[in-house]
CSV table of C-alpha atoms and ligand atoms in Angstrom, one decimal:
chain,number,residue,atom,x,y,z
A,27,MET,CA,14.6,8.9,2.9
A,28,MET,CA,11.9,11.5,3.5
A,29,LYS,CA,10.4,11.2,7.0
A,30,LEU,CA,6.9,12.6,7.5
A,31,GLY,CA,5.0,13.2,10.7
A,32,ILE,CA,1.2,12.9,10.4
A,33,PHE,CA,-0.6,14.7,13.2
A,34,GLY,CA,-4.3,14.1,13.3
A,35,GLY,CA,-6.8,15.6,15.6
A,36,THR,CA,-10.0,17.6,15.9
A,37,PHE,CA,-7.9,20.8,16.6
A,38,ASN,CA,-11.0,22.4,18.2
A,39,PRO,CA,-9.1,24.8,18.2
A,40,VAL,CA,-5.4,24.2,17.5
A,41,HIS,CA,-3.2,25.5,20.4
A,42,TYR,CA,0.4,25.8,21.7
A,43,GLY,CA,0.1,22.2,23.1
A,44,HIS,CA,-0.2,20.8,19.6
A,45,LEU,CA,2.3,23.2,18.1
A,46,THR,CA,5.0,22.6,20.7
A,47,ALA,CA,4.6,18.8,20.3
A,48,ALA,CA,5.0,19.2,16.6
A,49,VAL,CA,8.1,21.4,16.8
A,50,GLU,CA,9.9,19.2,19.3
A,51,VAL,CA,9.1,15.9,17.6
A,52,ARG,CA,10.3,17.3,14.3
A,53,GLU,CA,13.5,18.7,15.6
A,54,LYS,CA,14.4,15.7,17.9
A,55,LEU,CA,13.6,13.1,15.3
A,56,GLY,CA,14.8,15.0,12.2
A,57,LEU,CA,11.5,14.7,10.4
A,58,ASN,CA,11.3,16.6,7.1
A,59,LYS,CA,7.8,17.7,7.6
A,60,ILE,CA,4.8,17.5,9.9
A,61,ILE,CA,1.4,17.3,8.2
A,62,PHE,CA,-1.5,18.4,10.4
A,63,VAL,CA,-4.7,16.6,9.5
A,64,PRO,CA,-7.8,18.3,11.1
A,65,SER,CA,-10.8,15.9,11.2
A,66,GLY,CA,-13.9,16.6,9.1
A,67,ASN,CA,-17.5,17.1,10.3
A,68,PRO,CA,-18.9,14.1,12.1
A,69,PRO,CA,-22.1,12.5,10.6
A,70,LEU,CA,-24.0,13.6,13.8
A,71,LYS,CA,-23.6,17.2,14.7
A,72,ASP,CA,-21.6,17.8,17.8
A,73,THR,CA,-22.4,21.2,19.2
A,74,GLU,CA,-19.0,21.5,20.9
A,75,LEU,CA,-17.2,20.9,17.7
A,76,ALA,CA,-16.6,23.9,15.4
A,77,ASP,CA,-17.3,23.4,11.7
A,78,ALA,CA,-14.5,21.5,9.9
A,79,LYS,CA,-13.8,24.5,7.7
A,80,HIS,CA,-13.1,26.8,10.7
A,81,ARG,CA,-10.9,24.2,12.3
A,82,TYR,CA,-9.0,23.6,9.1
A,83,LYS,CA,-8.5,27.4,8.6
A,84,MET,CA,-7.3,27.9,12.1
A,85,VAL,CA,-4.7,25.2,11.7
A,86,LYS,CA,-3.7,26.8,8.4
A,87,LEU,CA,-3.2,30.2,10.2
A,88,ALA,CA,-1.3,28.5,13.0
A,89,VAL,CA,1.3,26.7,10.8
A,90,SER,CA,1.7,29.2,8.0
A,91,LYS,CA,4.9,30.6,9.4
A,92,ASN,CA,6.7,27.3,9.9
A,93,ARG,CA,8.1,26.0,6.6
A,94,PHE,CA,8.3,22.5,8.0
A,95,PHE,CA,4.6,22.3,8.7
A,96,ALA,CA,1.7,21.7,6.4
A,97,VAL,CA,-2.1,21.1,6.6
A,98,SER,CA,-4.0,18.5,4.8
A,99,ASP,CA,-7.6,18.9,3.7
A,100,ILE,CA,-8.0,15.1,3.2
A,101,GLU,CA,-10.4,14.7,6.1
A,102,TYR,CA,-12.1,18.0,6.2
A,103,LYS,CA,-13.1,17.9,2.5
A,104,LYS,CA,-14.6,14.4,2.8
A,105,LYS,CA,-18.4,14.2,2.9
A,106,ASP,CA,-18.6,11.0,4.9
A,107,LYS,CA,-16.7,9.9,8.0
A,108,SER,CA,-12.9,9.8,7.8
A,109,TYR,CA,-10.8,7.1,9.3
A,110,SER,CA,-7.1,7.4,10.2
A,111,VAL,CA,-6.3,4.2,8.2
A,112,ASP,CA,-7.7,5.8,5.0
A,113,THR,CA,-5.9,9.0,5.7
A,114,ILE,CA,-2.5,7.2,6.1
A,115,GLU,CA,-3.1,5.3,2.8
A,116,LYS,CA,-4.0,8.5,1.0
A,117,LEU,CA,-0.8,10.2,2.3
A,118,ARG,CA,1.2,7.2,1.3
A,119,CYS,CA,0.0,7.7,-2.3
A,120,ILE,CA,0.8,11.4,-2.2
A,121,TYR,CA,4.3,10.8,-0.7
A,122,PRO,CA,5.4,7.4,-2.2
A,123,GLY,CA,8.6,6.2,-0.6
A,124,ALA,CA,8.3,8.4,2.5
A,125,ARG,CA,8.5,7.0,5.9
A,126,LEU,CA,5.3,7.9,7.7
A,127,TYR,CA,5.1,8.5,11.5
A,128,PHE,CA,1.7,8.9,13.1
A,129,ILE,CA,2.0,11.3,16.0
A,130,ALA,CA,-0.3,10.8,19.0
A,131,GLY,CA,-0.5,12.1,22.6
A,132,ILE,CA,-0.6,9.4,25.3
A,133,ASP,CA,-4.4,9.8,25.6
A,134,ALA,CA,-4.9,9.4,21.9
A,135,PHE,CA,-2.7,6.3,21.6
A,136,ILE,CA,-4.6,4.7,24.6
A,137,ASP,CA,-7.9,5.4,22.7
A,138,ILE,CA,-6.8,3.6,19.5
A,139,PRO,CA,-8.7,0.3,20.3
A,140,ASN,CA,-11.9,2.4,19.9
A,141,TRP,CA,-10.9,3.7,16.4
A,142,TRP,CA,-11.8,2.1,13.0
A,143,GLN,CA,-9.7,-1.0,12.2
A,144,PRO,CA,-7.2,-0.4,15.0
A,145,GLU,CA,-5.1,-3.5,14.3
A,146,ARG,CA,-4.7,-2.4,10.7
A,147,LEU,CA,-3.9,1.2,11.8
A,148,VAL,CA,-1.0,0.1,14.0
A,149,SER,CA,0.5,-1.9,11.1
A,150,LEU,CA,0.2,0.9,8.5
A,151,ALA,CA,2.7,3.5,10.0
A,152,ASP,CA,5.4,4.0,12.6
A,153,PHE,CA,4.2,5.8,15.7
A,154,ILE,CA,5.4,8.6,17.9
A,155,ILE,CA,3.7,8.9,21.3
A,156,VAL,CA,4.3,12.2,23.0
A,157,SER,CA,3.8,13.2,26.7
A,158,ARG,CA,0.9,15.3,27.7
A,159,PRO,CA,0.1,16.9,31.1
A,160,ALA,CA,-2.2,14.8,33.2
A,161,PHE,CA,-1.5,11.6,31.3
A,162,LYS,CA,1.2,9.0,32.2
A,163,PHE,CA,3.3,6.8,29.9
A,164,ALA,CA,2.5,4.1,32.6
A,165,GLY,CA,-1.0,4.2,31.2
A,166,LEU,CA,0.3,2.5,28.0
A,167,ALA,CA,1.1,-0.7,29.9
A,168,SER,CA,-2.4,-2.0,29.1
A,169,SER,CA,-2.2,-1.1,25.4
A,170,PRO,CA,-3.0,-4.2,23.4
A,171,TYR,CA,-0.5,-3.1,20.7
A,172,LEU,CA,2.5,-2.6,22.9
A,173,LYS,CA,4.6,-5.0,24.9
A,174,ILE,CA,6.8,-3.0,27.1
A,175,ASN,CA,8.4,-3.2,30.6
A,176,LYS,CA,6.5,-1.0,33.0
A,177,SER,CA,9.8,0.2,34.5
A,178,ILE,CA,10.7,1.8,31.2
A,179,LEU,CA,7.3,3.6,31.2
A,180,LYS,CA,7.9,4.8,34.7
A,181,LYS,CA,11.4,6.1,33.8
A,182,LEU,CA,9.8,8.1,31.0
A,183,ASP,CA,7.2,9.5,33.5
A,184,SER,CA,9.9,10.5,36.0
A,185,ALA,CA,12.1,12.0,33.3
A,186,LYS,CA,15.0,9.5,33.9
A,187,LEU,CA,14.5,8.7,30.3
A,188,GLY,CA,13.6,11.3,27.7
A,189,GLN,CA,12.9,9.1,24.8
A,190,TYR,CA,12.5,5.3,24.2
A,191,LYS,CA,12.3,3.5,20.9
A,192,THR,CA,10.9,0.0,20.5
A,193,LYS,CA,8.6,-2.1,18.3
A,194,LEU,CA,4.9,-2.4,18.4
A,195,LYS,CA,3.5,-5.9,18.3
A,196,SER,CA,2.6,-5.2,14.7
A,197,GLY,CA,6.4,-4.9,14.0
A,198,ARG,CA,6.2,-1.2,13.4
A,199,GLU,CA,8.5,1.2,15.2
A,200,VAL,CA,7.2,3.3,18.1
A,201,ILE,CA,9.1,6.2,19.7
A,202,MET,CA,7.9,7.4,23.1
A,203,MET,CA,9.0,10.9,23.7
A,204,ARG,CA,8.8,13.4,26.6
A,205,ILE,CA,8.1,16.9,25.4
A,206,THR,CA,7.9,20.2,27.2
A,207,PRO,CA,4.6,20.1,29.2
A,208,ILE,CA,2.2,22.6,27.9
A,209,GLU,CA,-0.9,22.8,30.2
A,210,VAL,CA,-3.3,23.9,27.5
A,211,SER,CA,-6.3,22.0,26.3
A,212,ALA,CA,-8.8,22.7,23.6
A,213,THR,CA,-11.6,22.0,26.0
A,214,GLY,CA,-10.2,24.6,28.4
A,215,ILE,CA,-9.9,27.2,25.6
A,216,ARG,CA,-13.5,26.7,24.6
A,217,LYS,CA,-14.7,27.1,28.1
A,218,MET,CA,-12.7,30.3,28.5
A,219,VAL,CA,-14.2,31.8,25.2
A,220,LYS,CA,-17.7,30.9,26.4
A,221,ARG,CA,-17.0,32.8,29.7
A,222,GLY,CA,-15.6,35.7,27.9
A,223,LYS,CA,-12.1,35.2,29.2
A,224,SER,CA,-8.9,36.0,27.2
A,225,ILE,CA,-7.2,33.1,25.5
A,226,LYS,CA,-4.1,35.1,24.6
A,227,ASN,CA,-0.9,33.2,25.0
A,228,LEU,CA,-2.6,29.8,24.6
A,229,LEU,CA,-2.6,29.9,20.9
A,230,PRO,CA,-1.2,32.0,18.0
A,231,GLU,CA,-2.6,35.5,17.7
A,232,GLU,CA,-4.0,34.8,14.2
A,233,VAL,CA,-6.0,32.0,15.6
A,234,GLU,CA,-7.3,34.1,18.5
A,235,SER,CA,-8.4,36.8,16.1
A,236,TYR,CA,-10.1,34.2,13.8
A,237,ILE,CA,-12.1,32.8,16.8
A,238,ILE,CA,-13.2,36.4,17.8
A,239,THR,CA,-14.1,37.5,14.2
A,240,HIS,CA,-16.1,34.3,13.5
A,241,LYS,CA,-17.6,34.2,16.9
A,242,ILE,CA,-16.6,30.5,17.3
A,243,TYR,CA,-17.3,28.8,20.7
A,244,LYS,CA,-19.6,31.6,21.8
A,245,VAL,CA,-23.0,30.6,23.1
A,246,LYS,CA,-25.5,31.5,20.4
A,247,SER,CA,-28.0,33.9,21.9
B,303,LIG,P1,-10.0,18.4,23.5
B,303,LIG,O1,-9.6,19.2,24.7
B,303,LIG,O2,-11.0,19.1,22.6
B,303,LIG,O3,-10.3,16.9,23.8
B,303,LIG,P2,-7.5,17.6,22.3
B,303,LIG,O4,-6.4,18.6,22.2
B,303,LIG,O5,-7.4,16.5,23.3
B,303,LIG,O6,-8.8,18.4,22.5
B,303,LIG,P3,-7.2,16.9,19.5
B,303,LIG,O7,-7.2,18.2,18.9
B,303,LIG,O8,-7.9,15.8,18.8
B,303,LIG,O9,-7.9,16.9,21.0
B,303,LIG,O10,-5.7,16.4,19.8
B,303,LIG,C1,-4.8,16.1,18.8
B,303,LIG,C2,-3.6,15.5,19.3
B,303,LIG,O11,-2.8,16.4,20.1
B,303,LIG,C3,-3.9,14.3,20.2
B,303,LIG,O12,-3.0,13.2,19.9
B,303,LIG,C4,-3.6,14.8,21.6
B,303,LIG,O13,-3.1,13.8,22.5
B,303,LIG,C5,-2.5,15.8,21.4
B,303,LIG,N1,-2.5,16.9,22.4
B,303,LIG,C6,-3.5,17.7,22.6
B,303,LIG,N2,-3.1,18.6,23.6
B,303,LIG,C7,-1.8,18.4,23.9
B,303,LIG,C8,-0.9,18.9,24.8
B,303,LIG,N3,-1.2,20.0,25.6
B,303,LIG,N4,0.4,18.4,24.9
B,303,LIG,C9,0.7,17.3,24.1
B,303,LIG,N5,-0.2,16.7,23.2
B,303,LIG,C10,-1.4,17.2,23.1
C-alpha cells in the first residue's frame, strides 16, 4: 500500500528544520512520498507572512532535487481560507487507497485544538509527531486526542526511546519520533533577513537566492 506523508505549514520560509524532518520521517517509516502543503493567503493580511505564491515557489525550489518530495498547490491556489480537514479529503481523492500520515512538529500537534474541526481532523488520517528543539514530548500529556503514559513521553525526551507508536483516542495511529534537532526557525530567519544578516546554511541556496531576488522579509522603505 502506498504510504504518503502530508506536511502542512506556512513555510515562511521553508528551511532545513522542515527538510530534515521530512527526510528522516520518510526514511525511518518507509513512506513512498512526502507532500508539502504550503498554506494560502489568510483572509486578513499578515505583514509577517510572505505572499502564498512566494512561499509555494520557495518550497518548490527546496524539494525539487528530492524525488520522494512533492509540493501541493491545494491550499495556496484557494481563494478562501483552507483547512487541514479539507486538504486531507482532497488528497484522499487524488490518491485513493493510499495511507495518509499527517506530519506535525510537537508544537503544531499541541495547537490542533485551535484548528478547524479538530476532532474530525484527528480521525481523518494517521499522525506522525516529530521532535523540535525547545518543545518537549511531555507537553503532549495534556493533548485531548492522546491518552499516553507520561513516562513514555519522558523517555522520548531523554532519548531512551527513539520512536513510539500508539493509537489516538480517535482510533487512528500516531507515531512519535525523535529526529535530529535542527535549531532553525522561520521566525529567526525572517529576523536575520530584516537585519541584513546571512541566512546561508539555514536553508537551500536556491531558496536564499529567491529571498534576495524578490526582496522578501525586507522592511519596505
Ligand atoms: P514560524 O517560525 O514562522 O512559526 P514554523 O516553522 O513554526 O515557523 P511552519 O512553517 O508552519 O511554522 O511549520 C511547519 C511544520 O514544521 C510544523 O509542524 C512545525 O512544528 C514543523 N517545524 C518547524 N520547524 C521545525 C524544526 N526546526 N524541527 C522540526 N520541526 C519543525
